[in-house]
Steps between C-alpha positions, in 0.01 A plus 500: 500500500788639708378857458143406597623312807717794609210743461267278703754452777584871495141595575498273804852526646741721300820387671418134435452570131850646481655214697322241286629673186857508627497130588345401169747715305792340686368150434449564128842664467661200669314257274599696187866481598495141620290307251575475128344314207685243289670777300631681805249787496313598818153345521365828640581801285261757652436575864129572540559706814688761296164593346371594845810707570483690171123555482403538865652693781590274787249527780587737784415353840312735733392471857141555610535880511593524132865581562791301363626224725 
């Protein structure tokens, strides 16, 4: 779901896809460190955004002329 969302956003506005991924990764990392189950283990063990980072290149923002911003 995260990978599909990143791809869809990347087709429309590449820079927004990257920013969205960074915010989501930060939120999930915070939650994994902050919230534990009754046995003291983190409730989140995998960060879904890491899949996007390892399987997709982050989108490179370009201006209208096709050059990097």
